[in-house]
Tab-separated table of C-alpha atoms and ligand atoms in Angstrom:
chain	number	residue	atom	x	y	z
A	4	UNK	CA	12.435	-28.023	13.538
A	5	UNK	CA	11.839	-24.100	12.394
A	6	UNK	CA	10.565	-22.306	9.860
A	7	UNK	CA	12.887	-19.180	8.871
A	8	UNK	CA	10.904	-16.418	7.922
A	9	UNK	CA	12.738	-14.064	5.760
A	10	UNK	CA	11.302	-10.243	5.801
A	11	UNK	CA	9.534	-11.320	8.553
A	12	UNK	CA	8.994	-8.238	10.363
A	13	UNK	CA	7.303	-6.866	7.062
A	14	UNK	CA	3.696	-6.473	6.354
A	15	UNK	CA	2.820	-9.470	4.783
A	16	UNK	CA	5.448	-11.364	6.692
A	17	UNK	CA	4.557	-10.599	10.232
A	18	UNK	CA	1.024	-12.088	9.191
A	19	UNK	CA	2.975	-14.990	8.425
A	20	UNK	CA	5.560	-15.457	11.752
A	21	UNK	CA	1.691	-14.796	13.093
A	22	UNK	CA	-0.052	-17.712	11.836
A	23	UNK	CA	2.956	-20.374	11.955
A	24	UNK	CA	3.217	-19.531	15.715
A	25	UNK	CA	-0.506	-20.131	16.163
A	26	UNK	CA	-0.549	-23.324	14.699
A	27	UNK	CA	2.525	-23.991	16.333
A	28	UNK	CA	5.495	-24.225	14.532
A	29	UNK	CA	9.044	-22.605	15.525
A	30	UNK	CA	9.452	-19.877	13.746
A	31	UNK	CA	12.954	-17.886	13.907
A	32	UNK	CA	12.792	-14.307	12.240
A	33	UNK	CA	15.350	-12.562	9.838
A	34	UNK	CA	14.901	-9.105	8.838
A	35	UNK	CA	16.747	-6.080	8.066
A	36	UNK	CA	14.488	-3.733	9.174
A	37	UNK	CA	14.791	-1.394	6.542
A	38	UNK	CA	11.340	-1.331	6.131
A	39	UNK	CA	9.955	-3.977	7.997
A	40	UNK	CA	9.158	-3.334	11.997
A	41	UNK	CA	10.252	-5.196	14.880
A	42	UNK	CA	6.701	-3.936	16.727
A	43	UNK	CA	4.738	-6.446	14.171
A	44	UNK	CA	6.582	-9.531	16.030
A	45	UNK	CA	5.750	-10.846	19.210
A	46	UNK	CA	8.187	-10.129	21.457
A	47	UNK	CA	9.566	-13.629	21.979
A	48	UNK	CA	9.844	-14.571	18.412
A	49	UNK	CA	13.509	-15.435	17.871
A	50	UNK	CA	14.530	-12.774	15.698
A	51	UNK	CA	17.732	-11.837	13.919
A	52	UNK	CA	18.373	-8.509	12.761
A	53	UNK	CA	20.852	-8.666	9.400
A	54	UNK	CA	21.090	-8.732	5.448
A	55	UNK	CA	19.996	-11.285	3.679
A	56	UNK	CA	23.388	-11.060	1.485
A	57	UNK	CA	25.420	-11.561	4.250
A	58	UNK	CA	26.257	-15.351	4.100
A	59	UNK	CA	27.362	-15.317	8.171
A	60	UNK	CA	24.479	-14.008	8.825
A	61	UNK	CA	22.464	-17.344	7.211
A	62	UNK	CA	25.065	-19.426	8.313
A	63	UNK	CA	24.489	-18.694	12.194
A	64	UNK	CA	21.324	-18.802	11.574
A	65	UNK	CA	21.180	-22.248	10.037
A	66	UNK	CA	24.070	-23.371	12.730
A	67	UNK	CA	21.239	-22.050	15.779
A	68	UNK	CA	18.640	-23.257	14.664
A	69	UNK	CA	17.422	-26.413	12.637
A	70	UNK	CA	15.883	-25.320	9.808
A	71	UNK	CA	13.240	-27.482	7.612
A	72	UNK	CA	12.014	-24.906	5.190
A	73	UNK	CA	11.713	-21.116	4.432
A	74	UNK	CA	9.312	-18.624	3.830
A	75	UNK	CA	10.820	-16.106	1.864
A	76	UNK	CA	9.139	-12.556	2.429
A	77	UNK	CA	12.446	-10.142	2.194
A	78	UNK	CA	12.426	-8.265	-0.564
A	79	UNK	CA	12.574	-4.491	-2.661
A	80	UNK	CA	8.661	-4.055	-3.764
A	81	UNK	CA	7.934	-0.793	-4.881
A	82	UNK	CA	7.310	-0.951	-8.961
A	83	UNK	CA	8.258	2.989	-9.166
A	84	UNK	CA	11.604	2.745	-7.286
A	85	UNK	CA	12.744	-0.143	-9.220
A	86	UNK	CA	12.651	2.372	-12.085
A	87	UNK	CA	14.632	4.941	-10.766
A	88	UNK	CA	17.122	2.147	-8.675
A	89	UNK	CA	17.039	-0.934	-10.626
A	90	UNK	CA	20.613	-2.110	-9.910
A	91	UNK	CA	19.634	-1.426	-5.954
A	92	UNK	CA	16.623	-3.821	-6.606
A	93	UNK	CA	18.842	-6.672	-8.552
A	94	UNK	CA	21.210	-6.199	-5.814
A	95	UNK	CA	18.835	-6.490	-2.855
A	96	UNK	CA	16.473	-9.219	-4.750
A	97	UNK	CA	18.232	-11.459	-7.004
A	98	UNK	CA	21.470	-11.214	-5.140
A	99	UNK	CA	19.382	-11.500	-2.034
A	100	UNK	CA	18.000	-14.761	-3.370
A	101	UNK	CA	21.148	-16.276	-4.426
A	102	UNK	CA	23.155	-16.006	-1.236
A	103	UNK	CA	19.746	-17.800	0.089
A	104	UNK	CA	19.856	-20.631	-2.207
A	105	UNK	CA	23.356	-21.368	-1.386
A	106	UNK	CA	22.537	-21.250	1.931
A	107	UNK	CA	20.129	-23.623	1.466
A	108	UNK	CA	21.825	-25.746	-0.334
A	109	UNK	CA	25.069	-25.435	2.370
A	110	UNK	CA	22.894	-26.651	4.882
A	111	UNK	CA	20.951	-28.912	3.871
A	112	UNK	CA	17.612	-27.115	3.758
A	113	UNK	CA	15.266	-28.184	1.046
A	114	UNK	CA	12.058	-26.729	0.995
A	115	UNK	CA	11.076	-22.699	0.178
A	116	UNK	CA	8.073	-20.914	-0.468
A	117	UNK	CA	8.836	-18.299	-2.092
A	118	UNK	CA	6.684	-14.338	-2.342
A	119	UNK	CA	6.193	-13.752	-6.249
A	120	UNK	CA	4.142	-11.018	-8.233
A	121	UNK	CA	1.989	-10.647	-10.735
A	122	UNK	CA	4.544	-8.008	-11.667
A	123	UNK	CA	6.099	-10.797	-13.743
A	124	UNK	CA	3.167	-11.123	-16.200
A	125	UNK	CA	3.680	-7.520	-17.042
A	126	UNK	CA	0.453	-6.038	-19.699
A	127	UNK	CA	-1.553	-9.021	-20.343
A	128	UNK	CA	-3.030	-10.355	-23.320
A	129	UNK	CA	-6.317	-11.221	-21.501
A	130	UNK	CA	-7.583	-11.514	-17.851
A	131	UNK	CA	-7.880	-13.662	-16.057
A	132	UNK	CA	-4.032	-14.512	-16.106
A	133	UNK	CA	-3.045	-18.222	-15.874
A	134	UNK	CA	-0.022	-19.297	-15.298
A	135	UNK	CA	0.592	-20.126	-18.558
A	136	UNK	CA	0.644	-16.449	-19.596
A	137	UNK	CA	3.389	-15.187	-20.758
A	138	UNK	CA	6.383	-13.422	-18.273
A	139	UNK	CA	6.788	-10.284	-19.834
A	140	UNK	CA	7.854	-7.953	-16.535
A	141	UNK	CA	7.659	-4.328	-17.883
A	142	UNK	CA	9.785	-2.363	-14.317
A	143	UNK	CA	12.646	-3.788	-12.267
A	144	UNK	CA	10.627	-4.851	-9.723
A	145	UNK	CA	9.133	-7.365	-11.797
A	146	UNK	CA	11.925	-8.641	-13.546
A	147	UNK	CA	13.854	-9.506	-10.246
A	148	UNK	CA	10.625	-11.551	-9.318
A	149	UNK	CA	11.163	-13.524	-12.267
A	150	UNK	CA	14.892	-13.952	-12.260
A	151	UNK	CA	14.464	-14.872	-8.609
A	152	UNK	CA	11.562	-17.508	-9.630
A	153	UNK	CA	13.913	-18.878	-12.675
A	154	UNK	CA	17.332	-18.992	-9.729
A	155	UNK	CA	14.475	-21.610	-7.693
A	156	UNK	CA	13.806	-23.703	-10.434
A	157	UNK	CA	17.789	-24.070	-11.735
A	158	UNK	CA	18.519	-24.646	-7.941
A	159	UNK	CA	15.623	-27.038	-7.802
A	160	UNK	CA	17.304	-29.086	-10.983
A	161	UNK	CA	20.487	-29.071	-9.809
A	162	UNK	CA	20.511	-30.038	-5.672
A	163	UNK	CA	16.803	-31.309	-5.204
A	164	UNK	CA	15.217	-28.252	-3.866
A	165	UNK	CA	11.978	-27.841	-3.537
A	166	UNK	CA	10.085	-25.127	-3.716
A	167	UNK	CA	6.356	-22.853	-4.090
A	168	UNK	CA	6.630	-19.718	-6.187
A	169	UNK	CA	3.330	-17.443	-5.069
A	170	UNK	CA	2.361	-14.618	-7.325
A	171	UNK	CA	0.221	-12.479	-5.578
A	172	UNK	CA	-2.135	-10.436	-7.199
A	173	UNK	CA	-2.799	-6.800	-5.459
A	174	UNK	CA	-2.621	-7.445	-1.394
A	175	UNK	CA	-4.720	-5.561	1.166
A	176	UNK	CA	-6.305	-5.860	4.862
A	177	UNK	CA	-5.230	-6.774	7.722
A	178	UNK	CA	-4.996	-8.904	10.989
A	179	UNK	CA	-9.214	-9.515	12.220
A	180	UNK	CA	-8.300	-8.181	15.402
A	181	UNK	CA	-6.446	-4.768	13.760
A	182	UNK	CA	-3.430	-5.293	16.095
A	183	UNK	CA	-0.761	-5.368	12.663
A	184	UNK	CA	-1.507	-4.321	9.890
A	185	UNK	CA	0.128	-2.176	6.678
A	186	UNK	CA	2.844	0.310	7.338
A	187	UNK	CA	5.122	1.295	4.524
A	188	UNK	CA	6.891	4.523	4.572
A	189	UNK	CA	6.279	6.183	2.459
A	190	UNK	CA	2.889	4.795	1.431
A	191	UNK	CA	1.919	4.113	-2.115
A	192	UNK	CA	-0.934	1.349	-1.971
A	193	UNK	CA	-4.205	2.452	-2.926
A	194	UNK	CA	-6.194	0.761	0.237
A	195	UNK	CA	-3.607	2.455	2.905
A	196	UNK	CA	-4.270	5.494	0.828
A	197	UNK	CA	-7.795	6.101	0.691
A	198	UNK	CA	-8.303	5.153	4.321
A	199	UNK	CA	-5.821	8.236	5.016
A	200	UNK	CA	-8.479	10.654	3.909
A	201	UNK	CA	-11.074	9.420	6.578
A	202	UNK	CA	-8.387	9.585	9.279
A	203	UNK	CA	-7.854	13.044	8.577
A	204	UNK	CA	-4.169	12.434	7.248
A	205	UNK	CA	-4.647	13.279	3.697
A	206	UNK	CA	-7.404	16.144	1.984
A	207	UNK	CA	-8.080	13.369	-1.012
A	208	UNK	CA	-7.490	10.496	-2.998
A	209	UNK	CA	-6.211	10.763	-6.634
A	210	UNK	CA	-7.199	8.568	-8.954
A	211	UNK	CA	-4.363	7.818	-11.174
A	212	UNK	CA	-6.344	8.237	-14.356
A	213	UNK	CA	-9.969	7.596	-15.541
A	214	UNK	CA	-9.660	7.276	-19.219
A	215	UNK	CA	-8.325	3.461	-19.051
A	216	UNK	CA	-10.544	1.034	-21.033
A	217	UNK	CA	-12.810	-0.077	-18.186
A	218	UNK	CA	-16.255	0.209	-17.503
A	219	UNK	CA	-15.540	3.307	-15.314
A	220	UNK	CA	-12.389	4.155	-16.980
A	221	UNK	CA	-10.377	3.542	-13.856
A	222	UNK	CA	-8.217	0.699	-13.247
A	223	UNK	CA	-8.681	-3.082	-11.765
A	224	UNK	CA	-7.088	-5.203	-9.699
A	225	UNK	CA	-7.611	-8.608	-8.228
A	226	UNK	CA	-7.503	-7.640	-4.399
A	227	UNK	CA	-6.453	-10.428	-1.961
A	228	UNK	CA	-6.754	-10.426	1.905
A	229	UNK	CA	-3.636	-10.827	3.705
A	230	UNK	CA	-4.987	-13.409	6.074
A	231	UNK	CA	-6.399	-15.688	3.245
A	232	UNK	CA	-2.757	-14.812	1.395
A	233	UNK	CA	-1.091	-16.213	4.179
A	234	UNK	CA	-3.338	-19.559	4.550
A	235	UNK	CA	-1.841	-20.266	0.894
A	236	UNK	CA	1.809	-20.087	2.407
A	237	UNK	CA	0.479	-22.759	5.032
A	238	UNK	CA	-0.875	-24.988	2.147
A	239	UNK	CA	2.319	-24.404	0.167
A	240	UNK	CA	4.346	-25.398	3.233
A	241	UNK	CA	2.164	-28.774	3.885
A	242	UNK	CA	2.893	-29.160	-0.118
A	243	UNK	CA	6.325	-29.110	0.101
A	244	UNK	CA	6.208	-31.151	3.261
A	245	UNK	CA	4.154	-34.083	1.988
A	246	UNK	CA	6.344	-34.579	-0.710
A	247	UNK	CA	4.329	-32.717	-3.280
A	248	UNK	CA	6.706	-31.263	-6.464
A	249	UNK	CA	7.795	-27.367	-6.810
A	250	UNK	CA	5.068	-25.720	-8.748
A	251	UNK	CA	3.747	-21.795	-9.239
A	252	UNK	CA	0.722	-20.661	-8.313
A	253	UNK	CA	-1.277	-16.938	-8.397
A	254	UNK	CA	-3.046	-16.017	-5.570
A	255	UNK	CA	-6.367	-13.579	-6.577
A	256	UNK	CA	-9.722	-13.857	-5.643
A	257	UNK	CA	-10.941	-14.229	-9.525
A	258	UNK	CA	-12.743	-10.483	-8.733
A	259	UNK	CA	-11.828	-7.698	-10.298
A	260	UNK	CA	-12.849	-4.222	-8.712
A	261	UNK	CA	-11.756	-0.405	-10.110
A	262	UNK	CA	-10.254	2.536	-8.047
A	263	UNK	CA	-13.504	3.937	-7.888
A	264	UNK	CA	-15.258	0.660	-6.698
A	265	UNK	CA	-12.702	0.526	-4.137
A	266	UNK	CA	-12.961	4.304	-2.888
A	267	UNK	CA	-16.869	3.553	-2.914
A	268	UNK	CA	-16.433	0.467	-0.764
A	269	UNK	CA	-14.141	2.355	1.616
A	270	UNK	CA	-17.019	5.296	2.043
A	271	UNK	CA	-18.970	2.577	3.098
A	272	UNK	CA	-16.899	0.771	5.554
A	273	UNK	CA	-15.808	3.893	6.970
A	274	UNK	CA	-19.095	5.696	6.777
A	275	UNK	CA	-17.003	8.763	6.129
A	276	UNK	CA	-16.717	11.727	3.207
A	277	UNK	CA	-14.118	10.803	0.686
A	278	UNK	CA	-13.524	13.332	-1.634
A	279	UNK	CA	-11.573	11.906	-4.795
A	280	UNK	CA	-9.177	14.054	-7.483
A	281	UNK	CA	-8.462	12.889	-10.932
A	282	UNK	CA	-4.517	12.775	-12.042
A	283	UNK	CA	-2.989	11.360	-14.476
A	284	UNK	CA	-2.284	7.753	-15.315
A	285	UNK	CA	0.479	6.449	-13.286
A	286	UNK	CA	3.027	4.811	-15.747
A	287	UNK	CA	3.523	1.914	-16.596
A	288	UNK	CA	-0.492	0.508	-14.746
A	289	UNK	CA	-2.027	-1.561	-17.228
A	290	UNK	CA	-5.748	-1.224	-16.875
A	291	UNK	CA	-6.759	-4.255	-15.915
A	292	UNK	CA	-5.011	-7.516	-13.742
A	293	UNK	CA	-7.239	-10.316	-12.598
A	294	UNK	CA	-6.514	-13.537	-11.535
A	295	UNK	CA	-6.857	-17.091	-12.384
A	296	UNK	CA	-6.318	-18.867	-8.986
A	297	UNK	CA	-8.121	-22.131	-10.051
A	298	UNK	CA	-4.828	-24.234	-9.514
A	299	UNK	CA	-4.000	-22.891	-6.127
A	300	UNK	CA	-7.382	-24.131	-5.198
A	301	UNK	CA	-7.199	-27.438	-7.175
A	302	UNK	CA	-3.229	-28.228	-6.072
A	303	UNK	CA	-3.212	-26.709	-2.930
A	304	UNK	CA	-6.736	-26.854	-1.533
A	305	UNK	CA	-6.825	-22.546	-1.515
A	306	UNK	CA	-9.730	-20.748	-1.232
A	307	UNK	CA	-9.966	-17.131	-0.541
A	308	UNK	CA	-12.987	-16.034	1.731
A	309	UNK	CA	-12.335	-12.146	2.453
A	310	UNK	CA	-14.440	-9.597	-0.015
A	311	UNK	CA	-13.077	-6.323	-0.349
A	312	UNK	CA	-15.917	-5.099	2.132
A	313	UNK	CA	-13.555	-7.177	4.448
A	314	UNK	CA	-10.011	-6.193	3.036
A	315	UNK	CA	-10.897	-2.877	3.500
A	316	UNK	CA	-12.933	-3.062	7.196
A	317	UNK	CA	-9.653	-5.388	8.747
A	318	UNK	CA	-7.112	-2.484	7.268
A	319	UNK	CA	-9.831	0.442	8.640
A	320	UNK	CA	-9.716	-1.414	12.101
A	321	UNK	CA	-5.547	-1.400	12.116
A	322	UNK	CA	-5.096	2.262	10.187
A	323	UNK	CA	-7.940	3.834	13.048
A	324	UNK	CA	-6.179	2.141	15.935
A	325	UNK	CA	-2.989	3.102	14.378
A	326	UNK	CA	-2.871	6.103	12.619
A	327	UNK	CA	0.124	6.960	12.838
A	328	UNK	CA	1.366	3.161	11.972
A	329	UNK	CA	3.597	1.084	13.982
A	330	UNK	CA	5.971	3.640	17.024
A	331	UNK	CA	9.420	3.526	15.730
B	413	LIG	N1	-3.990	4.074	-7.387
B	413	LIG	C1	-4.647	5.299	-7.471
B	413	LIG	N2	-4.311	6.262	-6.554
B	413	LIG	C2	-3.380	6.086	-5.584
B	413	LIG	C3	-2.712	4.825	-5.516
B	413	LIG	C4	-3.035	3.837	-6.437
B	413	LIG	O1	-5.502	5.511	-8.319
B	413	LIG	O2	-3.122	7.015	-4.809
B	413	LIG	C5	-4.347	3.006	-8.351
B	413	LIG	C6	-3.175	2.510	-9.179
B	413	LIG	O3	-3.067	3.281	-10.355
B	413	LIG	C7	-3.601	1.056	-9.468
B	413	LIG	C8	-4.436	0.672	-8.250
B	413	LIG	O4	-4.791	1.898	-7.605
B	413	LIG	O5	-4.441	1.021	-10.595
B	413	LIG	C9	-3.676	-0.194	-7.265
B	413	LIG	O6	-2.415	0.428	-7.002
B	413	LIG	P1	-1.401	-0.116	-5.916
B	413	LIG	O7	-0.205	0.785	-5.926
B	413	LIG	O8	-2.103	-0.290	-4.598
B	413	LIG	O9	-1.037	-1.575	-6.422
B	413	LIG	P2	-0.432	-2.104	-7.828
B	413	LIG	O10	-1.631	-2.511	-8.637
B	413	LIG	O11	0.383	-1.019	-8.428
B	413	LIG	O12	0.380	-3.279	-7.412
């Protein structure tokens, strides 16, 4: 019995084929490889190179293999590009999920957990953010998260799916043992950023924007370590597996931190200069997005143990042993 991990070879998904294989489960591997890099897998992983829309490619798949449940990693995730290509990111996303589903429900397999955002809360009325809040996506990006989560819960209705929507908050960090780690090309996450002006790779950090209404006037975010992100996917999967109903949960650590908290941290870690620039606001940041992960931890048993001291030392230890990222 396997798990298929879709966008495996990604960041956050190669933590995931990672984890599954320690505690033992089969895991087989789909990924494009658009972005994601075959480098992050182990080298025996089953893997399948292909698109997600491509029904043959799923149907081999489930014919190879016998599939219990997926973890569902493979998607378009950059809130900026989803402005300037948002029928690339329908395409790629919601298209991507229903050729999935009907795979799914083709062979038989019932059980996903399934990568959401807090992109689909969009500006919210108040932080923390429940999930009860209301799903007002402002970009794209967002909006094919929650067409994709809405596609689950139809599917769910109709041919007894079941499945674990996870809405991460703002992702960081690394593997302990800095041996994979983030690698996006180009780069736009804040962590990956800063830590490019201790390795030499970049003069500065920007700030995009100090004038926000925060107590520095710089933006927060609920920042969650990939390693304690991925124990959720474990609990989601054990959910799902003892019978437990399809549900949404957000995955933050409760904490909210500013750019400049986060720069400060990362002069710490690093014990290194880091000179900072002021730009403007990036569009479309709201100012401030914080969790509420109290039902992850009362449904599923989650609780997040990595600090941003940690986030940022586990993605210091992969970005100095890997400057350059993963070899193509
Ligand atoms: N940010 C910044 N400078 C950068 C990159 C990001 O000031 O070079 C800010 C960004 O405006 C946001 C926060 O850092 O407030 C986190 O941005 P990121 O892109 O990592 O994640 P997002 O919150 O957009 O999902």
């Amino acid at each position: 019995m396997a798990v298929l991990i879709c966008g495996g070879a990604g960041y956050i998904g190669s933590h995931a084929v990672r984890a599954l294989r320690e505690q033992g489960r089969e895991v087989v591997v789909l990924d494009s490889l658009r972005t994601g890099h075959r480098q992050s897998l182990p080298a025996d992983v089953p893997f399948v190179e292909g698109d997600m829309r491509d029904p043959a490619v799923l149907d081999a798949i489930f014919a190879r293999h016998t599939v219990e449940s997926v973890l569902h990693f493979a998607a378009s995730s950059l809130v900026g590009e989803s402005m300037q290509l948002p029928l690339q990111y329908f395409s790629n996303n919601v298209h991507g999920m229903q050729v999935l589903l009907e795979a799914m429900v083709r062979h038989g397999v019932e059980r996903i957990v399934f990568s959401s955002s807090a992109a689909v809360y969009g500006e919210p009325d108040s932080v923390p953010i429940t999930e009860e809040a209301p799903l007002r996506p402002g970009n794209p990006y967002g909006e094919s998260k929650r067409i994709m989560e809405s596609m689950m819960r139809w599917a769910a209705a109709a041919h007894g799916l079941r499945y674990v929507s996870l809405r991460y908050f703002n992702v960081g960090g690394a593997a302990a043992d800095g041996s994979i780690g983030e690698d996006h090309r180009p780069e736009s996450h804040l962590i990956p950023l800063i830590l490019q002006v201790p390795l030499g790779r970049r003069p500065h950090i920007t700030i995009f924007g100090d004038d926000y209404d925060t107590p520095d006037g710089t933006c927060i975010r609920d920042y969650v370590g990939v390693e304690d992100l991925i124990e959720a996917h474990t609990l989601a999967l054990r959910h799902l597996e003892a019978g437990g109903q399809s549900d949404v949960f957000n995955l933050g650590s409760e904490q909210g931190f500013s750019v400049r908290q986060m720069i400060e941290t990362a002069r710490r870690v690093t014990g290194r200069p880091l000179p900072v620039v002021v730009g403007a606001r990036r569009p479309g940041d709201p100012a401030r997005l914080v969790a509420s992960s109290r039902k992850a931890g009362d449904v599923l048993g989650w609780q997040p143990r990595q600090g941003v001291d940690e986030i940022i030392a586990s993605a210091w230890r992969w970005h100095s042993r890997h400057p350059a990222g993963y070899k193509k």
